[in-house]
mmCIF file of C-alpha atoms in Angstrom:
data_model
loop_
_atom_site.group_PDB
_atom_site.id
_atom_site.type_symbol
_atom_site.label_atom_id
_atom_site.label_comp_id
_atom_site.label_asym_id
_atom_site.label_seq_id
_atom_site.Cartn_x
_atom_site.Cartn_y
_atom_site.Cartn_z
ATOM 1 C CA UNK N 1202 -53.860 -27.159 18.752
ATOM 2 C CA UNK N 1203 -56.814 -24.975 17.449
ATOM 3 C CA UNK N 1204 -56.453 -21.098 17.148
ATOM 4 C CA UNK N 1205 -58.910 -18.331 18.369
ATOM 5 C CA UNK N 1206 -59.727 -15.199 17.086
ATOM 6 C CA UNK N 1207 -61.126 -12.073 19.389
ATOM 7 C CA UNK N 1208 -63.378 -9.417 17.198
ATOM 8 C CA UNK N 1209 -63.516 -6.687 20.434
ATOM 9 C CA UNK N 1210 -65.481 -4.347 17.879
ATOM 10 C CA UNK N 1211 -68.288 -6.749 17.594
ATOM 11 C CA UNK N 1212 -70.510 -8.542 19.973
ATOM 12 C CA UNK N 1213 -70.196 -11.886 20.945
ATOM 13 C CA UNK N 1214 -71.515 -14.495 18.138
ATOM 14 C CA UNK N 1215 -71.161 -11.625 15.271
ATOM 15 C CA UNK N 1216 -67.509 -11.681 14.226
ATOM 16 C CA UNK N 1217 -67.045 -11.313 10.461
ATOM 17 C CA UNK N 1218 -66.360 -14.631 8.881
ATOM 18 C CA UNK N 1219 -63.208 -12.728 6.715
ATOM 19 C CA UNK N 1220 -62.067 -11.736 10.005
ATOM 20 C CA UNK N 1221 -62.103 -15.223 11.652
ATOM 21 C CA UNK N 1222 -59.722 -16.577 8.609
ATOM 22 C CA UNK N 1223 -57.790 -13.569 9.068
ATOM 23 C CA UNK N 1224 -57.283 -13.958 12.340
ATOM 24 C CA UNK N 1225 -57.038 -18.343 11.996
ATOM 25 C CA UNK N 1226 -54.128 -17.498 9.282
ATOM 26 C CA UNK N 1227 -52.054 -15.142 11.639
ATOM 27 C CA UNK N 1228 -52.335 -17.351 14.387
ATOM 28 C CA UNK N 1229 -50.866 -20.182 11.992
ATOM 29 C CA UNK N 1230 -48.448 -18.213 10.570
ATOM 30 C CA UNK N 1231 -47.225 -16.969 14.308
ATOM 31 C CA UNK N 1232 -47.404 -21.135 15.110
ATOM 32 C CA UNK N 1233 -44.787 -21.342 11.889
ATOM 33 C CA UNK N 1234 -42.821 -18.983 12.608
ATOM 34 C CA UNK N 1235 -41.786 -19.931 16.528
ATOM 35 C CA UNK N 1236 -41.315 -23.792 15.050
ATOM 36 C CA UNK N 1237 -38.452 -22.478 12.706
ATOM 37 C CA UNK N 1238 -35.370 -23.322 13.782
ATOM 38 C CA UNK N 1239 -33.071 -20.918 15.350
ATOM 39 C CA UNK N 1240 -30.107 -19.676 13.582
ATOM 40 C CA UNK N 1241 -26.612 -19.941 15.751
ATOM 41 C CA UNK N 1242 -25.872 -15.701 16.744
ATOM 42 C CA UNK N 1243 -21.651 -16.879 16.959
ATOM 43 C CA UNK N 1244 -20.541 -15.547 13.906
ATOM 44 C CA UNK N 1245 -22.933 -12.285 14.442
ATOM 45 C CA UNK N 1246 -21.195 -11.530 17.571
ATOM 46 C CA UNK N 1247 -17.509 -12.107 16.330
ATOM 47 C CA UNK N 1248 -17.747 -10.000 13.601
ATOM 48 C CA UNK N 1249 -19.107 -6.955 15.589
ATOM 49 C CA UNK N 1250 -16.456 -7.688 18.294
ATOM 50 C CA UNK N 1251 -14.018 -7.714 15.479
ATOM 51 C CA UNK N 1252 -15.344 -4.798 13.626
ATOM 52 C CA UNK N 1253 -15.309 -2.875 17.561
ATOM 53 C CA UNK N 1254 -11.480 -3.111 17.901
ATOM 54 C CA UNK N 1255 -10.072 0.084 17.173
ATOM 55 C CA UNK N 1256 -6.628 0.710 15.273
ATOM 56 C CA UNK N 1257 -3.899 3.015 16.594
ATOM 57 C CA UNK N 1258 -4.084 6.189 15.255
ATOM 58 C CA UNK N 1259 -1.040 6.090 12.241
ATOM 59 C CA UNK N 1260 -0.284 7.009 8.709
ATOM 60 C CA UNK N 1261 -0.015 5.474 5.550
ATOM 61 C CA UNK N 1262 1.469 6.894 2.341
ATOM 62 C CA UNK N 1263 3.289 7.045 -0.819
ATOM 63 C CA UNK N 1264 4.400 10.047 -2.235
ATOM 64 C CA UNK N 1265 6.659 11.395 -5.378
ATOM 65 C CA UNK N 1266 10.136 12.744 -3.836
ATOM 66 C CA UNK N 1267 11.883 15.103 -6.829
ATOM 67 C CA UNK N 1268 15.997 14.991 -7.174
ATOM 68 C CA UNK N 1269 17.494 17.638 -5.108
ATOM 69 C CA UNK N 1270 14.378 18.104 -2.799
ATOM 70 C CA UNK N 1271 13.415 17.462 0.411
ATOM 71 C CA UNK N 1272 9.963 16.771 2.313
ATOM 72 C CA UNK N 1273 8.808 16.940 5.516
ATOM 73 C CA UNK N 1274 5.710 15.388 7.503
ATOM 74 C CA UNK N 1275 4.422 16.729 10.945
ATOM 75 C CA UNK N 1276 2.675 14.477 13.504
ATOM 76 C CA UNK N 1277 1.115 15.987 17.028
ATOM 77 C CA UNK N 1278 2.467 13.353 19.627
ATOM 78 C CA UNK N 1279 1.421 12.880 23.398
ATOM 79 C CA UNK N 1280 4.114 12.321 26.139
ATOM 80 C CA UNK N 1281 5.114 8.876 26.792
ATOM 81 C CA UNK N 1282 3.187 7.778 23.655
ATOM 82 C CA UNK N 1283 5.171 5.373 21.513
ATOM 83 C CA UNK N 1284 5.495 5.694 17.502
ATOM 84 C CA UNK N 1285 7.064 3.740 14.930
ATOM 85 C CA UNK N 1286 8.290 4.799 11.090
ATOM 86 C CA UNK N 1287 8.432 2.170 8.719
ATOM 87 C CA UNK N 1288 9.962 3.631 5.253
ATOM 88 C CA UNK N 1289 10.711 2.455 1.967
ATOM 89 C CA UNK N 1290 11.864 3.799 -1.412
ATOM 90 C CA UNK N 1291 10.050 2.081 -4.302
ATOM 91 C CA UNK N 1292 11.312 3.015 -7.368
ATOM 92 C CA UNK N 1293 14.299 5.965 -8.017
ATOM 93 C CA UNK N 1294 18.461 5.759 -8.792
ATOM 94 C CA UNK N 1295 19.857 3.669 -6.218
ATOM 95 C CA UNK N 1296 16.600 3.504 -3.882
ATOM 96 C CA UNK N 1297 18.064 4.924 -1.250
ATOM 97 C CA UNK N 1298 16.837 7.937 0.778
ATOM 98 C CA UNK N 1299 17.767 10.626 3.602
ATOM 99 C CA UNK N 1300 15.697 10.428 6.818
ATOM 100 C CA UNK N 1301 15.370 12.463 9.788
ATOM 101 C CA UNK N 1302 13.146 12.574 12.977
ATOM 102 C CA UNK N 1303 12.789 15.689 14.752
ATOM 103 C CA UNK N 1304 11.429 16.403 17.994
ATOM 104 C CA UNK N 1305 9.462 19.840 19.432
ATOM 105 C CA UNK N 1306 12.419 21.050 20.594
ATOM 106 C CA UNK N 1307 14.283 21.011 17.223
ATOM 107 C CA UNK N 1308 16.488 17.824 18.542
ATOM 108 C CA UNK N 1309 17.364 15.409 16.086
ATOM 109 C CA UNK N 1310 16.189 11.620 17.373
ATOM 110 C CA UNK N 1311 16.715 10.076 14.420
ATOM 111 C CA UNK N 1312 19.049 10.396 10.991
ATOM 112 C CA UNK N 1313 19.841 8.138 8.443
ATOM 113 C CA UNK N 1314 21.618 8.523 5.392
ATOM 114 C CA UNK N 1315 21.188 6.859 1.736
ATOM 115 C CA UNK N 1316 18.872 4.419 3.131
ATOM 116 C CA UNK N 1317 16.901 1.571 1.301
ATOM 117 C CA UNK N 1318 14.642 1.278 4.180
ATOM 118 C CA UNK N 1319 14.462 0.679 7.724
ATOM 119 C CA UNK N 1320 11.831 0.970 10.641
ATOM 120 C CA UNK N 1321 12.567 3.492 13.904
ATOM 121 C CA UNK N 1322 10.402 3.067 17.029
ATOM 122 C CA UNK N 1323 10.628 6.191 19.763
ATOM 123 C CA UNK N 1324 8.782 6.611 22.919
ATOM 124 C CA UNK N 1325 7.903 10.364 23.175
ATOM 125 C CA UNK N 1326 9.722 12.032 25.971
ATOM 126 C CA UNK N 1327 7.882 16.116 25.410
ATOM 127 C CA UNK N 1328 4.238 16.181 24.196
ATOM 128 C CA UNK N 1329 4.135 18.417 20.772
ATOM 129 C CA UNK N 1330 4.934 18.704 16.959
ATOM 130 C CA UNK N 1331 7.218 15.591 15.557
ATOM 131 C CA UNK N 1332 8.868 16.403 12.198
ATOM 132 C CA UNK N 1333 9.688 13.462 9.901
ATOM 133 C CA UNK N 1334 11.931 14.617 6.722
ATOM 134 C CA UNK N 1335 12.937 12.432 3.769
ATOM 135 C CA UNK N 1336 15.523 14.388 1.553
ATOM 136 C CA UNK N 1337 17.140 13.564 -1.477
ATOM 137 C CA UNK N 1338 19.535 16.675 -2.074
ATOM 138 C CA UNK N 1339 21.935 14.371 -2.662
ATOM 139 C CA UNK N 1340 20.886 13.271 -6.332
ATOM 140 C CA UNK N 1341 21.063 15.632 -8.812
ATOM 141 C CA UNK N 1342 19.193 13.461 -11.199
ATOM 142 C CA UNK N 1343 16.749 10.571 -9.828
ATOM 143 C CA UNK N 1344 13.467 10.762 -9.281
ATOM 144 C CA UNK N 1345 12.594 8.530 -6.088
ATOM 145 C CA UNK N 1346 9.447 7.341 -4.461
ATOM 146 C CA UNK N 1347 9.196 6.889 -1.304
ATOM 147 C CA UNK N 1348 6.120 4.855 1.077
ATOM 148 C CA UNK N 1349 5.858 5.522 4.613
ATOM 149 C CA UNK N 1350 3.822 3.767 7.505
ATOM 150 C CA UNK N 1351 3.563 5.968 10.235
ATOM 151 C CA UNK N 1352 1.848 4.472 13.423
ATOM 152 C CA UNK N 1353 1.276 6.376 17.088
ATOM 153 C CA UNK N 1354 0.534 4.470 20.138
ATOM 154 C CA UNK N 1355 -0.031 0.784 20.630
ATOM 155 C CA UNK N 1356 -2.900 -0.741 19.774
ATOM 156 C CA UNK N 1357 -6.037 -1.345 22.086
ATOM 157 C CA UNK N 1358 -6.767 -4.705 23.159
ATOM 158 C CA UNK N 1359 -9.939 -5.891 20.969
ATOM 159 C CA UNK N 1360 -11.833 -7.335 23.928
ATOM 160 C CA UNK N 1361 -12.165 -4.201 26.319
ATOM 161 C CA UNK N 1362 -11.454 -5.946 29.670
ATOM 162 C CA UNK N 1363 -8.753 -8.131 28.626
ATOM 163 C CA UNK N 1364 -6.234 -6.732 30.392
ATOM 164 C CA UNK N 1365 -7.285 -6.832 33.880
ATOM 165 C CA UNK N 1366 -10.248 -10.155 33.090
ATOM 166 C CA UNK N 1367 -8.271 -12.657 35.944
ATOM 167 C CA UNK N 1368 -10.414 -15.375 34.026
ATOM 168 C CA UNK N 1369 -9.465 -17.492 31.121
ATOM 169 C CA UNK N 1370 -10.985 -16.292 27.979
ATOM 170 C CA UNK N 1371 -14.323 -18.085 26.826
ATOM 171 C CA UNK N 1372 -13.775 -19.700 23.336
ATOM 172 C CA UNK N 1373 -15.586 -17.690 21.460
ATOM 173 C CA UNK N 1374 -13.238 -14.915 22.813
ATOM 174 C CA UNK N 1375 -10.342 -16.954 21.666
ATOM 175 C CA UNK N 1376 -11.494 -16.942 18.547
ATOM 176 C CA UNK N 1377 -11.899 -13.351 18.058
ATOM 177 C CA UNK N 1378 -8.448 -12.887 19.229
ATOM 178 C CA UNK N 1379 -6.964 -15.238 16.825
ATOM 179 C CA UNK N 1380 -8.271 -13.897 13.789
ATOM 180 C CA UNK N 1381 -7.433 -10.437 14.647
ATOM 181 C CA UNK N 1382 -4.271 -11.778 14.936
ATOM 182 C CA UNK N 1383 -4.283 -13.364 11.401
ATOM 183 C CA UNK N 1384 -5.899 -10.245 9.912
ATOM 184 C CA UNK N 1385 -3.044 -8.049 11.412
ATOM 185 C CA UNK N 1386 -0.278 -10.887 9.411
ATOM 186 C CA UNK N 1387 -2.308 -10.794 6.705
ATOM 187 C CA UNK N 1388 -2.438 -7.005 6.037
ATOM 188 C CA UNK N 1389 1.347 -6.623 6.660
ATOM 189 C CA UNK N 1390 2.161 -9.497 4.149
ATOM 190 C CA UNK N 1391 -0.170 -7.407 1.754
ATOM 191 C CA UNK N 1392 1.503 -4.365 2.135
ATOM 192 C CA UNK N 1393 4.921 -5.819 1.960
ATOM 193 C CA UNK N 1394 3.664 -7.951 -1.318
ATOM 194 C CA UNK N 1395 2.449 -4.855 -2.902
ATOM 195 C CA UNK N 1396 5.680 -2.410 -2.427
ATOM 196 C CA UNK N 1397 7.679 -5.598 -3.491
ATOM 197 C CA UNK N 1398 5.480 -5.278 -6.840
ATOM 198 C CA UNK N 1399 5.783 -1.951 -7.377
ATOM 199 C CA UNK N 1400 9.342 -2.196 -7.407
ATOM 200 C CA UNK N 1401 9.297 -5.019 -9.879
ATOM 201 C CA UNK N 1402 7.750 -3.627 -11.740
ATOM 202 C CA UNK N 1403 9.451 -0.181 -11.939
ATOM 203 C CA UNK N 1404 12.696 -2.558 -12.498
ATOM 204 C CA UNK N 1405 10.942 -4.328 -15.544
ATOM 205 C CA UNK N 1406 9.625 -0.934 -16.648
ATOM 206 C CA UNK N 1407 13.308 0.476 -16.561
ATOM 207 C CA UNK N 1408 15.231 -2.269 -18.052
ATOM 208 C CA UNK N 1409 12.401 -2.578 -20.787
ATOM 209 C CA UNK N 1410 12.748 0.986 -21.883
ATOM 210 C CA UNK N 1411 16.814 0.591 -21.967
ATOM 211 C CA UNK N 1412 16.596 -2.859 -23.824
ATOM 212 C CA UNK N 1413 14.169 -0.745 -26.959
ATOM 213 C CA UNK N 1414 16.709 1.949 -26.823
ATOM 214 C CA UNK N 1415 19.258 -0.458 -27.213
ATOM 215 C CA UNK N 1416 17.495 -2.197 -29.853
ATOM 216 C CA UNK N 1417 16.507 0.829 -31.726
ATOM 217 C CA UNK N 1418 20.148 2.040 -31.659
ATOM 218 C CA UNK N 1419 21.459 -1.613 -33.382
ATOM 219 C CA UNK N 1420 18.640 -1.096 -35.722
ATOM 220 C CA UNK N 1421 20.755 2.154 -36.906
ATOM 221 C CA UNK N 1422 23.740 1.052 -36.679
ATOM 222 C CA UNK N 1423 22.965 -2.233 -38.818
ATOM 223 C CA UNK N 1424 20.975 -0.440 -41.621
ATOM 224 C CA UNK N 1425 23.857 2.600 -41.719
ATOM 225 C CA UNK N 1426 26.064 -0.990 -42.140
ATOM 226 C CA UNK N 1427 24.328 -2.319 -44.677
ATOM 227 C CA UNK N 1428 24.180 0.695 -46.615
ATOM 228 C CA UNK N 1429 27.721 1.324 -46.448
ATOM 229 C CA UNK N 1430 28.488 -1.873 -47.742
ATOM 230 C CA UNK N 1431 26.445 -1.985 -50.772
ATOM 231 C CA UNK N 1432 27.865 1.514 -52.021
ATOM 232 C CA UNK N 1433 31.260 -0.123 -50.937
ATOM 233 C CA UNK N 1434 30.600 -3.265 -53.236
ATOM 234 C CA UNK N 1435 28.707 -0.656 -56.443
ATOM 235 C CA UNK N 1436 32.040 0.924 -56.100
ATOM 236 C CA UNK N 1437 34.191 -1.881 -56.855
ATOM 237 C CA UNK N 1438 32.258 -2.775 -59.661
ATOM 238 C CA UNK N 1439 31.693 0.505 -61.365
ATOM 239 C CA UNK N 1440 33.754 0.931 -65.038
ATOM 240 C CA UNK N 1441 35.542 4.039 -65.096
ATOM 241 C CA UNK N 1442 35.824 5.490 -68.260
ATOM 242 C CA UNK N 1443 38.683 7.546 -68.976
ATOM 243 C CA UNK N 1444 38.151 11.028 -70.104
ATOM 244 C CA UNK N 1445 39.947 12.054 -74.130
ATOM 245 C CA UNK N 1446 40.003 15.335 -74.904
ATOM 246 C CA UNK N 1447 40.633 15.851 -78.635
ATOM 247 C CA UNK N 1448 44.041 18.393 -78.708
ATOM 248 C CA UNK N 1449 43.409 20.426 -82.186
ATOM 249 C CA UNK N 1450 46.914 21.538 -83.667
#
């Protein structure tokens, strides 16, 4: 199929010759460009649907908790809005921990005592101020720390319609609601993999540190041994020479 260039600038029969290849190669290039093939838009339009789902609003953090201290966190909370607190200590004496949820009245909801960890879920009954406190007044000595998750309200659907849609779901749709899914298992098994490290590993650091002092302190002990006995055996084998003392008359 031939191509056709229009010069409207210049009468008919007096169009540039650099113009008519100009014009020839566009057209040619246009003709390429409409016979290349066409690129599926799927995976465009799951990951925007998956990057459009919104997470609850919620709190993540780990934080140093001295001996004989205590800390509190404040959260504003809607009525009827339901919250969870996830809470573990990491590394510290016994890893155990005080907790305490407080609501805007000042009435205690929730209170635990020497805790490793545990989760608490509470559907708020007055709209205001929520106080979480983690104390640790009862060690006079270990240094704890402590990770939270603190999550408010449940989580949007990610398709925006889903709950009242009275049609199945395309597959596409399916899809995207799988692998949200997956990602949601797969950044829990994260987090719980990477507290389970850090206490590992403040295990290893611990028992590493008592196994040099441990070391160092045979290292005494055997050298203030060995010393002992070699002035012990000199001794035995040392002449003593009695002492005359020459008695004039």
């Amino acid at each position: 199929m031939g191509s056709r260039h229009v010069c409207p600038a210049q009468p008919p029969g007096r169009c540039p010759a650099g113009a008519a290849r100009t014009g020839a190669a566009a057209a040619d290039r246009i003709a390429m460009g409409s016979a290349a093939p066409r690129f599926s838009s799927l995976p465009l339009l799951l990951l925007l649907l998956l990057l459009r789902a919104e997470q609850p609003q919620g709190t993540e953090l780990t934080f140093e908790l001295p001996d004989s201290a205590r800390q509190c966190f404040h959260e504003d909370v809607q009525q009827g809005v339901k919250f969870s607190l996830d809470y573990q200590v990491i590394t510290g004496g016994q890893y155990d921990v005080d907790c305490s949820v407080e609501d805007p009245l000042g009435n205690t909801i929730y209170r635990e005592t020497k805790k490793q960890y545990d989760s608490f879920t509470y559907q708020a009954e007055v709209q205001g101020v929520y106080r979480f406190c983690f104390s640790n007044e009862f060690s006079t000595f270990s240094h704890k720390t402590v990770y939270f998750d603190l999550q408010v309200g449940d989580e949007p659907p990610i398709l925006p319609d889903m709950g009242s849609r009275v049609t199945a779901l395309t597959q596409m749709e399916s899809a995207c609601v799988t692998i949200h899914e997956a990602l949601r298992t797969v950044v829990d098994s994260q987090t719980h993999y990477r507290l389970r490290e850090a206490q590992d590993r403040a295990r290893a650091e611990d028992l590493n540190s008592r196994v040099s002092y441990w070391s160092l302190g045979e290292t005494i002990a055997l050298f203030v041994v060995s010393v002992s006995q070699v002035l012990l055996l000199k001794s035995f084998f040392t002449e003593k020479r009695p002492i005359s003392r020459a008695v004039h008359s």
